[in-house]
């Protein structure tokens, strides 16, 4: 790691604020390293208190006694590190330990390991982080921290340390919070783009989870120290962590060389991939996207700036969400209680009628009994619906129903005329007229003083259309996957037959949802939907229900400028000037590809610098032990002279490997 005065000469004119000199720190807790309460704490004798990796005991206790630690709950995911920070354990002086290590090399940072009195509280980790950033660092250097609860921890860090009389961060220090790749997937979706190392400039290619591997080796000995005296336990942990760092140091040169070769290969691959994608992007779009990346300079103060790496789509409201909203505002429509639930049930029965009309044409002998049972259940639900309708229309319901047309009144293009099995029959419960305003006429409901039901049905119809279009997307996506994975790879007659059979089954589902949507849109027109609604819910055509090559093979060449059918853009906000999914897809894909290329490029540059810094570190240790040897010789300390000479020889050998 870059350490001014150690492997970076103070005489050099370097900009320590440059990303190459950033320090990457990982923070974590370990609940396997418990410690029992000592029987005679006053008789304990310290030999190396605070001179290793564990912090000085007395100062740490004084800090804890005078630093508040408010109780909080996680606002992202149910993480134990946040939600169990105040969990107490009887007979335990420490429930575990926590601290900091180098992200890139996996070395424990001296004097940055603390023990937990209850759980992994922020007050404990604050103390560890403050001492970690003050070890071998210059305030001009930037810091990148990786912590599994950084979404919560980073919000409070500056506020909690402000005014603390025991610890403080260097003035002007900039800390970029991050979350390791293994932990970030357990958070909210937006945490990935805001905290994953993939999108943090200067992070290189790291996963931010190296602390987990360090705990695994430490946990071999930590359970043995549960019952030890406090000084003995901490010195044992210090010895184990020092040994871990020593093993990393003697292998550092070889590991860096191996990583550099792998990074150079990785960079070559992603450069080629990004170039292929970038060549197809119009220059004006590229300039706009580059400007978005430049705006990420504000990411430390506002993590939401990183949301450009996610697809920005506003989800259309589902029928469930609209139903909940209408129930909460039912008094505004002047309708009897329960009208929204009644309408929702009616729309579900309408869908069942349409599906039953199709399925009844595909009956086999074994399927016939099941269809009869479905017929009876559907009739029973419709009877219940009619009984509830009488409280809205009174005794006039029978007369109104006689004048209503049959349903469903479908045009020929809502089903596949080439497939006779999909043509509905003309008799049965599936053609019973439902007592809805869109079928009976909205004037009847207005005449009986329940005209609000008309507006409620129109809103529920929009939710029904959204749900149906969503199912249509899924069916078309399934069809595309079948083409890509089965039809294209069918090598014989049997596989080809099975593949096309799956295509036919999926196509039947597509036509079913298309029929439901067509009927839904037809009823919205009857209810008096305005141009703004009908422009959003357009008419479906057969050509829009086909799976194009660009969808079946998203990586096919020559399809960057293709646009999708209107219903693929239903969830895009209306103020984006008819932006489409393909544009948003390439936008996010381009940003992520560029971030991937940049991280690999940073990795190559960092590994090149780290090789030089490692060599300089070994040189500084040679100079240090040479000075100690000369000082020992002047005092005739033969033992120290021999030890210093051995250390010089070891670091000379390590330097020669670089």
XYZ file of C-alpha atoms in Angstrom:
658
model
C 0.000 0.000 0.000
C 1.204 3.567 -0.618
C 2.748 4.906 2.617
C 4.357 8.365 2.471
C 7.754 8.315 4.134
C 8.034 4.526 3.793
C 7.637 3.462 0.166
C 6.866 6.947 -1.148
C 9.703 9.374 -0.557
C 8.763 12.680 1.030
C 11.128 14.345 -1.462
C 9.067 13.184 -4.451
C 6.654 15.624 -6.016
C 3.539 13.462 -6.137
C -0.127 14.340 -5.843
C -1.263 12.214 -2.919
C -4.878 13.111 -3.748
C -4.581 11.102 -6.976
C -6.656 7.912 -7.045
C -3.518 5.726 -7.273
C -2.568 6.682 -3.723
C -5.977 5.881 -2.230
C -6.098 3.506 0.723
C -8.687 0.716 0.596
C -9.832 -0.557 3.986
C -12.231 -3.377 4.810
C -14.071 -3.421 8.139
C -15.754 -6.401 9.734
C -16.586 -8.130 12.994
C -15.837 -11.650 14.202
C -18.139 -13.192 16.795
C -16.068 -16.368 17.182
C -13.337 -14.528 19.133
C -15.268 -14.275 22.405
C -13.664 -13.727 25.798
C -14.930 -14.746 29.231
C -14.981 -12.328 32.141
C -11.699 -12.613 34.104
C -11.871 -13.806 37.700
C -9.232 -11.392 38.996
C -9.035 -8.436 36.593
C -6.986 -6.322 39.014
C -4.162 -8.863 39.000
C -3.740 -8.953 35.199
C -0.332 -7.876 33.878
C 0.101 -6.302 30.443
C 3.354 -6.670 28.498
C 2.452 -5.409 24.983
C -0.721 -3.388 25.531
C -1.503 -1.451 22.329
C 1.794 -2.307 20.623
C 0.367 -4.837 18.233
C -2.949 -5.008 16.412
C -5.331 -4.761 19.366
C -5.858 -1.189 20.592
C -4.585 0.107 23.939
C -6.969 -1.215 26.585
C -7.126 1.723 29.013
C -7.667 4.450 26.400
C -10.261 2.303 24.617
C -12.283 1.797 27.804
C -12.139 5.505 28.572
C -13.381 6.283 25.054
C -16.310 3.842 25.377
C -17.340 5.240 28.742
C -17.597 8.769 27.359
C -18.999 8.149 23.855
C -22.764 7.781 23.255
C -24.055 4.977 21.070
C -27.753 5.451 20.112
C -29.782 2.326 19.334
C -30.908 2.108 15.699
C -32.553 -0.350 13.350
C -31.446 -1.260 9.864
C -33.318 0.667 7.154
C -32.113 -1.612 4.350
C -32.021 -5.308 5.228
C -32.280 -7.387 8.361
C -28.542 -7.486 9.097
C -27.352 -8.896 12.379
C -24.504 -6.390 12.561
C -27.048 -3.560 12.919
C -30.038 -5.174 14.579
C -28.092 -7.071 17.273
C -25.644 -4.358 18.257
C -27.083 -4.284 21.776
C -27.359 -8.024 22.319
C -25.841 -8.912 25.697
C -24.153 -12.161 26.658
C -23.820 -13.247 30.275
C -20.359 -14.141 31.566
C -18.687 -12.597 28.511
C -16.298 -9.674 28.720
C -16.240 -9.493 24.912
C -18.755 -10.931 22.446
C -16.215 -10.764 19.623
C -13.664 -8.564 17.920
C -13.693 -6.253 14.927
C -11.297 -4.100 13.022
C -9.712 -3.112 9.752
C -7.500 -4.687 7.119
C -6.157 -3.798 3.699
C -8.656 -4.677 0.977
C -6.115 -5.297 -1.762
C -3.568 -7.403 0.126
C -5.398 -8.786 3.151
C -3.042 -7.449 5.823
C -4.321 -6.502 9.273
C -3.736 -2.815 10.051
C -1.783 -2.273 13.316
C -3.629 -0.822 16.314
C -7.046 -1.056 14.651
C -8.582 -4.154 16.260
C -11.173 -3.708 19.016
C -13.342 -6.003 21.111
C -17.132 -5.821 21.378
C -18.833 -5.445 24.739
C -22.303 -6.240 23.360
C -22.567 -6.461 19.601
C -20.933 -4.852 16.590
C -21.735 -1.287 17.588
C -20.783 1.787 15.589
C -18.949 3.239 18.573
C -16.547 0.278 18.454
C -15.924 0.405 14.715
C -15.440 4.196 14.806
C -12.470 3.720 17.110
C -10.977 1.057 14.853
C -11.421 3.103 11.666
C -9.938 6.298 13.119
C -6.759 4.476 14.138
C -6.610 2.623 10.812
C -6.656 5.793 8.691
C -3.984 7.383 10.899
C -1.538 4.516 10.363
C 0.974 5.286 7.601
C -1.360 7.691 5.818
C -1.352 11.312 4.743
C -4.584 13.343 5.124
C -4.459 14.130 1.405
C -4.913 10.485 0.514
C -8.451 9.318 -0.182
C -9.910 6.329 1.646
C -12.270 3.667 0.308
C -13.945 1.629 3.031
C -15.799 -1.657 2.555
C -18.214 -2.646 5.287
C -21.257 -4.891 5.051
C -23.438 -2.214 6.699
C -21.832 0.842 5.080
C -25.229 2.015 3.817
C -26.040 2.740 7.488
C -22.583 3.265 8.951
C -21.407 5.918 6.480
C -24.498 8.084 7.110
C -23.652 8.577 10.775
C -19.829 8.510 10.762
C -19.069 12.229 10.446
C -21.951 13.229 12.739
C -20.986 10.817 15.501
C -17.296 11.719 15.460
C -17.985 15.445 15.439
C -17.227 16.840 18.864
C -15.749 13.588 20.213
C -12.897 14.419 22.598
C -11.108 11.088 22.174
C -10.988 10.343 18.436
C -11.275 12.357 15.239
C -10.608 11.969 11.542
C -7.904 14.060 9.834
C -9.234 17.340 8.470
C -10.229 17.152 4.819
C -10.110 13.343 4.663
C -12.503 11.968 2.022
C -13.995 8.527 2.650
C -15.838 6.674 -0.111
C -18.148 3.996 1.363
C -18.519 0.611 -0.315
C -19.981 -2.840 0.362
C -18.315 -6.103 -0.623
C -19.755 -8.060 -3.522
C -20.853 -10.990 -1.372
C -22.781 -8.847 1.115
C -24.196 -6.239 -1.270
C -26.554 -8.745 -2.897
C -28.350 -9.117 0.433
C -29.260 -5.431 0.424
C -31.833 -3.410 -1.471
C -31.470 -3.392 -5.244
C -30.215 0.210 -5.313
C -27.357 -0.615 -2.911
C -25.601 -2.551 -5.680
C -24.994 0.460 -7.914
C -24.348 2.790 -4.966
C -21.862 0.686 -2.994
C -20.536 -2.233 -5.084
C -16.784 -1.976 -5.880
C -17.610 -2.462 -9.580
C -18.635 1.198 -9.805
C -16.224 2.923 -7.385
C -13.479 4.831 -9.261
C -10.038 3.954 -7.951
C -11.099 0.653 -6.375
C -9.576 -1.565 -9.049
C -10.712 -5.176 -9.219
C -11.512 -6.108 -5.631
C -14.423 -7.921 -4.048
C -14.206 -6.222 -0.645
C -14.603 -9.521 1.207
C -10.996 -10.470 2.024
C -11.646 -10.025 5.758
C -13.739 -13.203 5.725
C -10.688 -15.235 4.679
C -8.613 -13.664 7.464
C -11.175 -14.631 10.091
C -11.107 -18.269 8.976
C -7.429 -18.646 9.915
C -7.772 -16.569 13.090
C -10.702 -18.684 14.258
C -8.430 -21.716 14.470
C -6.878 -20.309 17.650
C -9.398 -17.725 18.910
C -11.704 -20.291 20.642
C -8.683 -21.501 22.633
C -8.319 -18.024 24.114
C -11.864 -17.670 25.467
C -10.842 -18.420 29.060
C -7.413 -16.773 29.018
C -6.527 -13.659 30.953
C -7.267 -10.505 28.953
C -3.591 -9.610 28.240
C -2.810 -13.197 27.288
C -5.777 -13.390 24.925
C -4.970 -10.121 23.166
C -1.275 -10.960 22.810
C -2.196 -14.339 21.336
C -4.434 -12.639 18.772
C -1.676 -10.087 18.070
C 0.787 -12.904 17.421
C -1.619 -14.704 15.084
C -2.413 -11.542 13.099
C 1.279 -10.653 12.853
C 2.019 -14.128 11.517
C -0.762 -13.726 8.941
C 0.741 -10.429 7.768
C 4.235 -11.928 7.608
C 3.054 -14.783 5.396
C 1.389 -12.256 3.085
C 4.550 -10.138 2.956
C 6.966 -12.908 1.948
C 4.644 -13.925 -0.912
C 3.740 -10.380 -1.955
C 6.071 -10.054 -4.961
C 5.040 -13.375 -6.499
C 1.349 -12.712 -5.924
C 1.537 -9.236 -7.472
C 3.282 -10.581 -10.571
C 0.642 -13.287 -10.972
C -2.199 -10.789 -10.518
C -0.624 -8.379 -13.011
C -0.499 -11.019 -15.747
C -4.148 -11.928 -15.110
C -5.180 -8.251 -15.060
C -3.472 -7.547 -18.380
C -5.378 -10.411 -19.987
C -8.648 -9.271 -18.434
C -8.107 -5.692 -19.596
C -7.479 -6.811 -23.175
C -10.748 -8.771 -23.225
C -12.961 -6.043 -21.768
C -11.361 -3.377 -23.971
C -12.345 -5.336 -27.060
C -15.868 -5.919 -25.748
C -16.367 -2.268 -24.810
C -15.003 -1.066 -28.147
C -17.540 -3.176 -30.034
C -20.348 -1.677 -27.971
C -18.986 1.873 -28.064
C -18.585 1.914 -31.850
C -22.348 1.662 -32.294
C -23.218 4.536 -29.941
C -24.001 7.917 -31.591
C -21.507 10.612 -30.633
C -24.123 12.867 -29.021
C -25.332 10.029 -26.795
C -21.770 9.095 -25.879
C -21.032 12.681 -24.856
C -24.176 12.769 -22.726
C -23.270 9.510 -20.987
C -19.694 10.663 -20.351
C -21.056 13.811 -18.717
C -23.189 11.616 -16.443
C -20.054 9.778 -15.333
C -18.295 13.073 -14.634
C -21.188 13.983 -12.349
C -20.246 11.051 -10.090
C -17.764 13.327 -8.326
C -20.627 14.013 -5.910
C -21.073 10.328 -5.071
C -19.552 10.651 -1.567
C -22.128 13.220 -0.434
C -24.988 11.748 -2.470
C -24.867 7.967 -3.102
C -27.980 8.316 -5.289
C -25.701 9.765 -7.986
C -24.617 6.164 -8.649
C -28.146 5.193 -9.698
C -27.249 5.886 -13.341
C -25.872 2.332 -13.395
C -29.410 0.977 -12.918
C -32.288 0.920 -15.404
C -34.511 3.897 -14.597
C -38.064 2.710 -15.110
C -41.192 3.701 -13.238
C -43.333 0.637 -12.709
C -46.951 0.900 -13.882
C -49.453 0.382 -11.034
C -50.875 -3.106 -10.713
C -54.539 -3.898 -10.178
C -53.737 -4.753 -6.553
C -52.168 -1.355 -5.865
C -55.052 0.443 -7.589
C -57.576 -1.605 -5.589
C -55.849 -0.681 -2.324
C -55.809 2.988 -3.311
C -59.501 2.970 -4.266
C -60.505 1.257 -1.020
C -58.632 3.899 0.985
C -60.508 6.646 -0.937
C -63.872 4.895 -1.266
C -65.754 7.706 0.435
C -64.789 10.138 -2.340
C -66.884 8.236 -4.915
C -70.143 8.123 -2.962
C -70.513 4.358 -3.463
C -71.690 1.704 -1.014
C -69.038 -0.043 1.024
C -67.499 -3.015 -0.802
C -67.968 -1.736 -4.356
C -64.224 -1.885 -5.150
C -63.936 -5.485 -3.982
C -67.060 -6.372 -5.978
C -65.633 -4.787 -9.147
C -62.311 -6.562 -8.700
C -64.076 -9.899 -8.401
C -66.123 -9.131 -11.527
C -62.984 -8.409 -13.568
C -61.443 -11.683 -12.418
C -64.590 -13.542 -13.473
C -64.480 -11.825 -16.851
C -60.918 -13.087 -17.351
C -62.031 -16.553 -16.293
C -64.826 -16.434 -18.888
C -62.362 -15.599 -21.658
C -59.920 -18.310 -20.601
C -62.736 -20.838 -20.231
C -63.975 -20.014 -23.741
C -60.587 -20.992 -25.139
C -59.907 -23.996 -22.932
C -63.329 -25.519 -23.594
C -62.303 -26.067 -27.237
C -59.263 -28.158 -26.245
C -61.100 -30.643 -24.031
C -60.146 -34.294 -24.060
C -62.022 -37.144 -22.368
C -59.690 -37.065 -19.355
C -59.968 -33.282 -19.161
C -63.736 -33.101 -19.600
C -64.633 -33.812 -15.938
C -62.257 -31.119 -14.740
C -63.824 -28.629 -17.144
C -67.329 -29.484 -15.871
C -66.208 -28.758 -12.305
C -64.688 -25.457 -13.428
C -67.961 -24.664 -15.227
C -69.953 -25.180 -12.022
C -67.578 -23.093 -9.892
C -67.633 -20.273 -12.430
C -71.445 -20.310 -12.512
C -71.563 -20.231 -8.701
C -69.269 -17.179 -8.547
C -71.318 -15.389 -11.212
C -74.527 -16.049 -9.250
C -72.941 -14.485 -6.173
C -71.867 -11.499 -8.254
C -75.448 -11.012 -9.495
C -76.815 -11.019 -5.946
C -74.397 -8.271 -4.913
C -75.294 -6.230 -8.015
C -78.916 -5.981 -6.872
C -77.988 -3.598 -4.060
C -76.600 -1.182 -6.670
C -79.350 -1.514 -9.341
C -82.257 -2.815 -7.277
C -85.036 -4.809 -8.967
C -84.223 -3.385 -12.401
C -81.204 -5.670 -12.837
C -83.109 -8.397 -14.733
C -84.570 -5.911 -17.229
C -81.186 -4.279 -17.781
C -79.497 -7.659 -18.343
C -82.032 -8.633 -21.020
C -81.120 -5.561 -23.063
C -77.353 -6.094 -22.675
C -75.319 -7.735 -25.428
C -73.586 -11.044 -25.006
C -69.977 -11.205 -23.853
C -67.268 -11.593 -24.875
C -67.885 -9.713 -28.109
C -64.512 -10.409 -29.672
C -63.255 -9.490 -33.149
C -61.647 -12.147 -35.254
C -58.100 -10.972 -34.635
C -57.990 -11.687 -30.910
C -57.394 -15.409 -31.412
C -55.376 -17.468 -33.852
C -57.690 -18.338 -36.759
C -55.112 -20.784 -38.100
C -55.518 -22.922 -34.992
C -59.112 -24.266 -34.697
C -58.509 -25.352 -31.109
C -58.242 -21.700 -30.084
C -61.613 -20.603 -31.555
C -64.145 -20.179 -28.692
C -67.528 -21.837 -28.634
C -70.794 -19.852 -28.730
C -72.569 -21.352 -25.713
C -71.953 -21.743 -22.005
C -71.406 -19.838 -18.806
C -68.466 -18.036 -20.376
C -70.941 -15.886 -22.349
C -73.060 -14.699 -19.409
C -73.283 -10.905 -19.287
C -71.634 -9.549 -16.129
C -73.384 -6.655 -14.309
C -70.606 -4.123 -14.900
C -71.066 -0.512 -16.074
C -69.001 -1.263 -19.177
C -71.525 -3.946 -20.235
C -74.836 -2.656 -18.899
C -74.226 1.014 -19.645
C -72.860 3.609 -17.260
C -76.097 5.655 -17.391
C -77.925 2.942 -15.414
C -75.505 3.303 -12.490
C -75.678 7.084 -12.649
C -79.492 6.893 -12.566
C -79.371 4.868 -9.327
C -76.893 7.292 -7.682
C -73.837 5.023 -7.840
C -72.077 6.679 -10.749
C -68.792 6.529 -8.849
C -68.630 2.825 -9.709
C -68.036 3.826 -13.337
C -64.858 5.742 -12.441
C -63.747 2.937 -10.137
C -64.117 0.362 -12.901
C -62.151 2.549 -15.323
C -59.238 2.782 -12.902
C -59.355 -0.943 -12.164
C -59.398 -1.599 -15.920
C -56.104 0.266 -16.209
C -54.610 -1.928 -13.506
C -55.975 -4.998 -15.300
C -54.343 -3.806 -18.533
C -51.014 -3.274 -16.749
C -51.101 -6.772 -15.257
C -52.052 -8.334 -18.591
C -49.290 -6.524 -20.470
C -46.806 -7.634 -17.821
C -47.857 -11.251 -18.324
C -47.611 -10.671 -22.061
C -44.016 -9.488 -21.656
C -43.166 -12.632 -19.683
C -44.800 -14.902 -22.263
C -42.957 -13.230 -25.141
C -39.714 -13.434 -23.166
C -40.314 -17.167 -22.606
C -40.935 -17.561 -26.305
C -37.681 -15.774 -27.101
C -35.780 -18.020 -24.691
C -37.268 -21.133 -26.312
C -36.135 -19.911 -29.729
C -32.631 -19.192 -28.446
C -32.076 -22.278 -26.305
C -34.140 -24.996 -27.985
C -35.313 -24.214 -31.519
C -31.933 -22.910 -32.661
C -30.122 -25.878 -31.125
C -32.513 -28.653 -32.179
C -30.262 -31.136 -33.984
C -32.777 -33.849 -34.832
C -36.443 -34.355 -35.652
C -37.554 -35.281 -32.112
C -35.911 -32.280 -30.490
C -37.226 -30.004 -33.187
C -40.774 -31.314 -32.663
C -40.601 -30.829 -28.895
C -39.134 -27.355 -29.303
C -41.873 -26.213 -31.667
C -44.448 -27.792 -29.359
C -43.216 -25.520 -26.575
C -43.391 -22.577 -28.956
C -47.030 -23.424 -29.740
C -47.903 -23.689 -26.032
C -46.282 -20.349 -25.311
C -48.013 -18.790 -28.308
C -51.370 -19.941 -26.889
C -50.532 -18.103 -23.654
C -49.594 -15.005 -25.660
C -52.911 -15.090 -27.505
C -54.799 -15.620 -24.252
C -53.319 -12.494 -22.650
C -53.743 -10.570 -25.892
C -57.450 -11.470 -25.849
C -57.850 -10.323 -22.248
C -56.109 -7.050 -23.049
C -58.264 -6.477 -26.135
C -61.465 -6.969 -24.138
C -60.145 -4.731 -21.355
C -59.332 -1.910 -23.779
C -62.734 -2.280 -25.470
C -64.487 -1.858 -22.121
C -62.330 1.177 -21.261
C -63.591 2.835 -24.443
C -67.173 2.032 -23.410
C -66.547 3.630 -20.024
C -65.457 6.853 -21.725
C -61.680 6.672 -21.340
C -60.018 9.865 -22.564
C -57.337 10.242 -25.256
C -54.579 10.374 -22.619
C -55.562 6.903 -21.370
C -56.102 5.380 -24.814
C -52.780 6.765 -26.069
C -51.093 4.859 -23.271
C -53.097 1.672 -23.817
C -52.936 1.300 -27.576
C -54.485 -1.397 -29.714
C -52.528 -4.623 -30.104
C -51.668 -5.891 -33.571
C -50.424 -9.298 -34.647
C -47.084 -7.876 -35.790
C -46.406 -6.597 -32.267
C -46.788 -10.078 -30.792
C -43.944 -11.600 -32.772
C -40.509 -12.303 -31.359
C -37.958 -10.563 -33.569
C -34.362 -11.651 -34.037
C -33.206 -8.756 -31.894
C -35.207 -10.091 -28.947
C -34.519 -13.776 -29.493
C -30.788 -13.008 -29.837
C -30.021 -9.805 -27.887
C -26.340 -9.893 -28.856
C -27.007 -10.159 -32.586
C -25.187 -7.588 -34.680
C -27.017 -4.792 -36.444
C -29.895 -4.342 -33.982
C -28.695 -1.415 -31.870
C -31.154 0.995 -33.468
C -34.144 -1.374 -33.358
C -37.164 -0.228 -31.378
C -39.609 -2.436 -29.544
C -43.388 -2.535 -29.681
C -45.141 0.237 -27.755
C -46.112 -1.978 -24.830
C -42.458 -2.626 -23.945
C -42.190 1.052 -23.010
C -45.336 1.240 -20.900
C -43.365 1.801 -17.674
C -41.133 4.576 -18.972
C -42.164 7.990 -17.566
C -44.154 10.007 -20.065
C -41.792 12.995 -19.915
C -38.932 11.103 -21.574
C -40.127 11.899 -25.108
C -40.990 8.341 -26.175
C -37.736 6.887 -24.914
C -37.710 3.101 -25.278
C -36.334 0.114 -23.467
C -33.622 -0.486 -26.062
C -32.212 3.006 -25.514
C -32.252 2.586 -21.738
C -30.804 -0.909 -22.034
C -27.820 0.265 -24.098
C -27.409 3.294 -21.845
C -26.994 1.178 -18.706
C -25.070 -1.535 -20.547
C -22.604 1.035 -21.914
C -22.089 2.600 -18.474
C -21.488 -0.779 -16.854
C -19.148 -1.939 -19.605
C -17.154 1.269 -19.248
C -17.016 0.848 -15.465
C -15.764 -2.710 -15.961
C -13.079 -1.532 -18.372
C -12.043 1.287 -16.031
C -11.728 -1.070 -13.050
C -9.490 -3.435 -15.052
C -7.414 -0.484 -16.261
C -7.053 0.728 -12.669
C -6.089 -2.771 -11.582
C -3.226 -2.917 -14.090
C -1.962 0.516 -13.060
C -2.283 -0.249 -9.339
C -0.479 -3.584 -9.606
C 2.337 -1.923 -11.531
C 2.657 0.741 -8.830
C 2.317 -1.804 -6.011
C 5.205 -3.816 -7.413
C 7.378 -0.699 -7.217
C 6.043 0.256 -3.778
C 6.739 -3.251 -2.477
C 10.332 -3.040 -3.663
C 10.703 0.352 -1.996
C 9.213 -1.028 1.217
C 11.798 -3.789 1.345
C 14.529 -1.213 0.684
C 13.266 0.920 3.564
C 13.356 -2.108 5.876
C 16.917 -2.860 4.793
C 17.908 0.710 5.648
C 16.053 0.512 8.961
C 17.780 -2.681 10.105
C 21.142 -1.495 8.829
C 20.775 1.533 11.078
C 19.771 -0.663 14.015
C 22.770 -2.898 13.365
C 25.161 0.052 13.350
C 23.649 1.428 16.561
C 23.902 -1.980 18.226
C 27.528 -2.372 17.153
C 28.338 0.985 18.723
C 27.032 -0.295 22.067
C 28.615 -3.753 21.667
C 25.169 -5.422 21.643
C 26.170 -8.579 19.771
C 22.725 -10.162 19.950
C 20.987 -7.210 18.337
C 23.743 -6.979 15.713
C 23.145 -10.594 14.679
C 19.366 -10.197 14.638
C 19.597 -6.986 12.594
C 21.936 -8.628 10.099
C 19.490 -11.503 9.668
C 16.613 -9.100 9.068
C 18.691 -7.187 6.495
C 19.460 -10.384 4.630
C 15.789 -11.437 4.583
C 14.587 -8.111 3.181
C 17.405 -8.084 0.636
C 16.227 -11.470 -0.630
C 12.613 -10.304 -0.780
C 13.699 -7.177 -2.656
C 15.584 -9.244 -5.224
C 12.408 -11.184 -6.092
C 10.533 -8.003 -7.084
